[in-house]
Coordinates of C-alpha atoms in Angstrom, one line a residue:
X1 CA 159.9 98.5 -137.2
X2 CA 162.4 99.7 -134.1
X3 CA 162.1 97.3 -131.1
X4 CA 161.4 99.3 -127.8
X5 CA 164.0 98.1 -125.7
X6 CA 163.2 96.3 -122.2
X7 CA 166.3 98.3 -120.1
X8 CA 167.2 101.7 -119.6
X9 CA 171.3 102.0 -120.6
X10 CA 173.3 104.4 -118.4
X11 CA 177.0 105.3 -119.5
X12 CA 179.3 106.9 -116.8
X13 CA 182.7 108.7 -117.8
X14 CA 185.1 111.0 -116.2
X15 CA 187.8 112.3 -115.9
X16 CA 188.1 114.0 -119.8
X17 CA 190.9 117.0 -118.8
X18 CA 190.0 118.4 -122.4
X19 CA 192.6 121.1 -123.3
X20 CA 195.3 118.8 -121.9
X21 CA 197.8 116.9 -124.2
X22 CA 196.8 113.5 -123.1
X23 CA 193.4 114.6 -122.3
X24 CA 190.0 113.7 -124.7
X25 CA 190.4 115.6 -128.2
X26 CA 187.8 115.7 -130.9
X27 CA 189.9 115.8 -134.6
X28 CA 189.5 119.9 -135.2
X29 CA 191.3 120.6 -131.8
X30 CA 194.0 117.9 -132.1
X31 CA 197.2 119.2 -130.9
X32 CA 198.5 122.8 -132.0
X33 CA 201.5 123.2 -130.2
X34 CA 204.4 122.7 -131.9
X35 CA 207.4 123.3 -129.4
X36 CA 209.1 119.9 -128.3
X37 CA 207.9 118.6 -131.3
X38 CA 209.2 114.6 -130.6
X39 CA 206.9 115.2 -127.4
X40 CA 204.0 116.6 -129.4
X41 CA 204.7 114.0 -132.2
X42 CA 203.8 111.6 -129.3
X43 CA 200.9 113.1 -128.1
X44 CA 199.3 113.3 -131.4
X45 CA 199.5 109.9 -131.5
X46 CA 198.0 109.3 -128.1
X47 CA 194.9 112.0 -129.2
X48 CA 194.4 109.9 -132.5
X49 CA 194.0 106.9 -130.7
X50 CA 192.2 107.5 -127.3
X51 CA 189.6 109.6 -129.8
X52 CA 189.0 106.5 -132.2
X53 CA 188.1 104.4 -129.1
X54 CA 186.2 107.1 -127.4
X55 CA 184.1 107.2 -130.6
X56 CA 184.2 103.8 -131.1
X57 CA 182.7 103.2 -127.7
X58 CA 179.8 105.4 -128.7
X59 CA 179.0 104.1 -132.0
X60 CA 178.7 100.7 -130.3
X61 CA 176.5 101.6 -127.2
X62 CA 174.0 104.2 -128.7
X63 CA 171.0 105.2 -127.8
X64 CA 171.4 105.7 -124.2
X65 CA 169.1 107.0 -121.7
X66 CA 171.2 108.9 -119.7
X67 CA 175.1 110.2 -119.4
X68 CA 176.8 110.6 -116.2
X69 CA 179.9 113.0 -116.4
X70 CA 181.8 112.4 -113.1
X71 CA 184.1 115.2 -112.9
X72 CA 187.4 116.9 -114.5
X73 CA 185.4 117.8 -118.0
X74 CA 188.8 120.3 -118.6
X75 CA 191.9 120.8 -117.3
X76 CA 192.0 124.1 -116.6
X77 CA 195.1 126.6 -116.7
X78 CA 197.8 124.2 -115.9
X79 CA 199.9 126.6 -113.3
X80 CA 201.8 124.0 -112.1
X81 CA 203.4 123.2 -115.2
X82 CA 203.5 126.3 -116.6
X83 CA 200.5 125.4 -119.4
X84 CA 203.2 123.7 -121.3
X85 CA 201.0 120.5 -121.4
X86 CA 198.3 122.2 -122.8
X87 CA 196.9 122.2 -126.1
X88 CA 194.8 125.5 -125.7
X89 CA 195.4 127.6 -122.2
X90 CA 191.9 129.1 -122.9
X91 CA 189.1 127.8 -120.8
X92 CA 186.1 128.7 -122.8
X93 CA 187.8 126.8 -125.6
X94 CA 188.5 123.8 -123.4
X95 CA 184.6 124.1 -122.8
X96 CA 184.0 123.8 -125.9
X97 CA 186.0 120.4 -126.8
X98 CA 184.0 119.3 -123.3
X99 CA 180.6 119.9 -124.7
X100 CA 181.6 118.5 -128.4
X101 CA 182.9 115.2 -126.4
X102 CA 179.4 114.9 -124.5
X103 CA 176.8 115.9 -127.0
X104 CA 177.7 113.1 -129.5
X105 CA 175.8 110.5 -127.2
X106 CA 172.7 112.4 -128.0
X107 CA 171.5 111.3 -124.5
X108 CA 168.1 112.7 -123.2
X109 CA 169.4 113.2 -120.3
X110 CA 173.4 114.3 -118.7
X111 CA 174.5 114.2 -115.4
X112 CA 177.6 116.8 -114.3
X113 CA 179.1 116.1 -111.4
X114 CA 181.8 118.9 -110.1
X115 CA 185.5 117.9 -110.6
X116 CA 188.7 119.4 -109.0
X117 CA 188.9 123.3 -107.9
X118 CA 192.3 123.3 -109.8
X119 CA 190.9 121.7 -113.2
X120 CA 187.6 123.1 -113.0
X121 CA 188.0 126.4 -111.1
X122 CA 188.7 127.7 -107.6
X123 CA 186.4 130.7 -107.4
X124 CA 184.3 130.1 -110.6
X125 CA 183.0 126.8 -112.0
X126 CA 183.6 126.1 -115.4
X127 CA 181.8 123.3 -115.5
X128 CA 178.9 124.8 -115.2
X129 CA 178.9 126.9 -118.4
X130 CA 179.3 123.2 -120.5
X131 CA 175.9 122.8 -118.3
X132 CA 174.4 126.2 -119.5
X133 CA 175.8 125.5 -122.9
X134 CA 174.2 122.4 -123.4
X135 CA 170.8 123.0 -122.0
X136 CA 170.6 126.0 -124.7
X137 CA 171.1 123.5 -127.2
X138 CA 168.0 120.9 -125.4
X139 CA 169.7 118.9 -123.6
X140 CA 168.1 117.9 -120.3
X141 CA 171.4 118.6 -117.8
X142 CA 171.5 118.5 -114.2
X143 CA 174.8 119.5 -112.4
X144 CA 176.1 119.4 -109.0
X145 CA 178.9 118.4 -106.2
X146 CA 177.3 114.9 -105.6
X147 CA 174.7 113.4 -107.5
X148 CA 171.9 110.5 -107.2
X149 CA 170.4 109.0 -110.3
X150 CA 167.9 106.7 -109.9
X151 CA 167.4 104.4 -113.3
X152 CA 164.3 102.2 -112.9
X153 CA 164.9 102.1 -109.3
X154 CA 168.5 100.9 -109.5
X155 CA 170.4 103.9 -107.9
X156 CA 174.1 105.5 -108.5
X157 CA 175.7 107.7 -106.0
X158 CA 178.1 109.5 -108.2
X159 CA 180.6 112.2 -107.1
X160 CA 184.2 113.0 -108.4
X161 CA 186.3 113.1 -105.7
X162 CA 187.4 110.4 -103.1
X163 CA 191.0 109.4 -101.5
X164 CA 193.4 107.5 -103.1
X165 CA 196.1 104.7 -102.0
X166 CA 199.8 103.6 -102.5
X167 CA 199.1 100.2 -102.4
X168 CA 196.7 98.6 -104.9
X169 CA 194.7 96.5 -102.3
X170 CA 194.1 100.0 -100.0
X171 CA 192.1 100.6 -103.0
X172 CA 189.0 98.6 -102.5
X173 CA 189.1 100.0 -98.8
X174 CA 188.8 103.3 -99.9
X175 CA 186.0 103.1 -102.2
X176 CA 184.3 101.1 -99.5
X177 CA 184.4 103.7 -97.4
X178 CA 182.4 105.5 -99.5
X179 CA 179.4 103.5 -99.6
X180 CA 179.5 103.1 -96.0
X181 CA 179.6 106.3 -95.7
X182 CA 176.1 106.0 -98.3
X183 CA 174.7 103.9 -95.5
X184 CA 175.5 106.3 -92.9
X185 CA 173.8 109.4 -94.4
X186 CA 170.9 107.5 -95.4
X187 CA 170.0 106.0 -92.2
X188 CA 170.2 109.9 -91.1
X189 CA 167.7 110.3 -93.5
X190 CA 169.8 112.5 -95.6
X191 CA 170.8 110.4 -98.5
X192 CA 168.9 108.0 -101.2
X193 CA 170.0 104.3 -100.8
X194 CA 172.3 103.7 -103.3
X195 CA 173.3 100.6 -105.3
X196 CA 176.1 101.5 -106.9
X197 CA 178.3 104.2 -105.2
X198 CA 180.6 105.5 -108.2
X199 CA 183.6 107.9 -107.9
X200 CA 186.5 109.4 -110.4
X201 CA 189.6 111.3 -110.0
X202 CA 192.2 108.6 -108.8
X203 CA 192.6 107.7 -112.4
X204 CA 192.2 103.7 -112.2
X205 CA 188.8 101.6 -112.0
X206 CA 188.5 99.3 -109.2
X207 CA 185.6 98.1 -107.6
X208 CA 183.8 95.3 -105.3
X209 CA 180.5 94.8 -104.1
X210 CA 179.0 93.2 -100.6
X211 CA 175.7 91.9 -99.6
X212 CA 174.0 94.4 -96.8
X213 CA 170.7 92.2 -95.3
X214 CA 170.0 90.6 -98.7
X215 CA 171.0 93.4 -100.4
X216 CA 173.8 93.9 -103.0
X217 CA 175.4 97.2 -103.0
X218 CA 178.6 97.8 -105.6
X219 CA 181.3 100.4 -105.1
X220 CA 183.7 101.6 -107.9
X221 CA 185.9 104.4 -108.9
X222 CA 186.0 104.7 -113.0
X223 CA 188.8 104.6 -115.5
X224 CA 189.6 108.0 -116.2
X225 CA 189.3 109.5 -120.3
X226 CA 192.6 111.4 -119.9
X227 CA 195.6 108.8 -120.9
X228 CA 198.8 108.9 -119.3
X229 CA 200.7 111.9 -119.7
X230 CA 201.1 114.7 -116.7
X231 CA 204.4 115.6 -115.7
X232 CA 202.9 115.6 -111.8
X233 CA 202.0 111.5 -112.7
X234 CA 205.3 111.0 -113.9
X235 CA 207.1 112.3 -111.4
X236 CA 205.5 111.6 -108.3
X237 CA 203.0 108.5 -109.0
X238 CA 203.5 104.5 -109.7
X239 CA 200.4 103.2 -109.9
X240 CA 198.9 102.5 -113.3
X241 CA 196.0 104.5 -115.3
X242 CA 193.1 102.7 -116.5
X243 CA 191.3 104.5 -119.7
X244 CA 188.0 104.2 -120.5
X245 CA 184.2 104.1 -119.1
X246 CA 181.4 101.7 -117.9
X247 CA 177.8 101.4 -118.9
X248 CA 175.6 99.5 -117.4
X249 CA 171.8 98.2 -118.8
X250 CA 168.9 98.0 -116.3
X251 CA 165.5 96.3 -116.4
X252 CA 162.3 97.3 -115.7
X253 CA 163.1 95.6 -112.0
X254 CA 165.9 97.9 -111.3
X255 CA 168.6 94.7 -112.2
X256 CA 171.6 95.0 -113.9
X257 CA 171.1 92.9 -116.8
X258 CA 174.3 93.9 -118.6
X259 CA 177.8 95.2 -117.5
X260 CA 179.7 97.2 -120.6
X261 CA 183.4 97.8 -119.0
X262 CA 185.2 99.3 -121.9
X263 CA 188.6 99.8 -120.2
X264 CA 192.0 99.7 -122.7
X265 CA 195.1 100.0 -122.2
X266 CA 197.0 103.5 -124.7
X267 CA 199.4 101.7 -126.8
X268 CA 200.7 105.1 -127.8
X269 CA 202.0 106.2 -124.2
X270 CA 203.8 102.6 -123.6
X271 CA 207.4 103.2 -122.6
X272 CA 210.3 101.7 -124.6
X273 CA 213.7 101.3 -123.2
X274 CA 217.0 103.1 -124.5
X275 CA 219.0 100.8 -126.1
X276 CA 223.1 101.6 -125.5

């Protein structure tokens, strides 16, 4: 006889950039390119394992209830760099990896949040036909530019995009300025109340949390599901990249009564130095 659990499980993801080299790859799309090949050699190796966690991950925390999808499901057409970091320069095909990478929670429910015009699409949304896709295939899917999922009264204020920082502690204050920014809207009467104010897109997970009147709300931004690998990142950017996702199990009280912060570090994109 199955127990009936006492919680409601919610996993929240982002950041997949499927179609990219170091983005999220299912086996049957791993890596076709074969120019550069000690660069692609490389890359296979970072598909292989960022895949075997990403499926590891979901073998270990189904069922869920619900999926939250914050954002940058594909990469898109890669202009800056020429699509020379792309595994497949076709969209509908990166929409297809997308929707293979979501469907295998088999979650009742998925949440899409809208990621970057330049990933996603400036005039058309992309993201939207993995949300057409899927409901054709019975999946319940709601998508949107800033979400509010309420899980047994516990809620999440999810949306992709928010501002990033130089300096690692300016992180905290930016995230932070997103949930007051919550508090604003809602005491327009605008906005649910949210718990937890999540966002994506700076490609690290950070987070912190304050008491408002007896009240604990959290703020974080998630680890991303693409690993290191951009030519933009290494050229331009210091800061580190945290890859993974968070789940989180709630009670029939609307309490968090487990935290699941599956963050790793890619052993496959660790530098090595040339030895002379």
């Amino acid at each position: 006889m199955i127990q009936r659990r006492s919680y409601k499980r919610i996993v929240l993801m982002g950041d997949l950039h499927c179609g990219h080299r170091a983005g999220l790859t299912p086996p049957r799309w791993r890596n076709r390119q074969c120019s550069e090949e000690h660069v692609w050699r490389k890359f296979t190796r970072v598909q292989e394992e960022t895949w075997k966690l990403y499926a590891g991950f979901v073998k270990l925390l189904r069922p869920i209830d619900c999926l939250v999808v914050n954002g940058d499901l594909i990469d898109g057409r890669g202009e800056k760099s020429g699509g020379v970091e792309l595994i497949t320069a076709d969209r509908n095909e990166q929409v297809k990896i997308a929707e293979e990478c979501c469907e295998m929670w088999d979650a009742p429910q998925i949440v899409i949040t809208e990621g970057t015009p330049y990933h996603a699409g400036d005039i058309e949304s992309w993201e939207a036909m993995i949300d057409d896709s899927l409901r054709q295939k019975g999946r319940q899917v709601k998508i949107g530019a800033h979400e509010w999922v309420d899980v047994n009264g516990y809620v999440f204020d999810v949306k992709h995009h928010v501002g990033s920082s130089t300096i690692p502690h300016g992180r905290y204050t930016i995230a932070a300025r997103d949930e007051l920014w919550n508090t604003l809207w809602h005491e327009a009467g605008l906005q649910p109340r949210a718990d937890m104010v999540v966002r994506s897109h700076v490609h690290y997970c950070v987070g912190g949390w304050h008491y408002v009147g007896g009240k604990r709300v959290d703020f974080m931004t998630l680890p991303a599901l693409q690993a290191m690998g951009t030519r933009w990142g290494a050229r331009r950017m210091s800061h580190t990249v945290d890859w993974g996702l968070m789940a989180y199990d709630i009670d029939k009280h609307g309490e968090i009564v487990c935290e699941h912060r599956h963050v790793r570090t890619v052993q496959a994109t660790a530098a090595k130095a040339l030895r002379v």
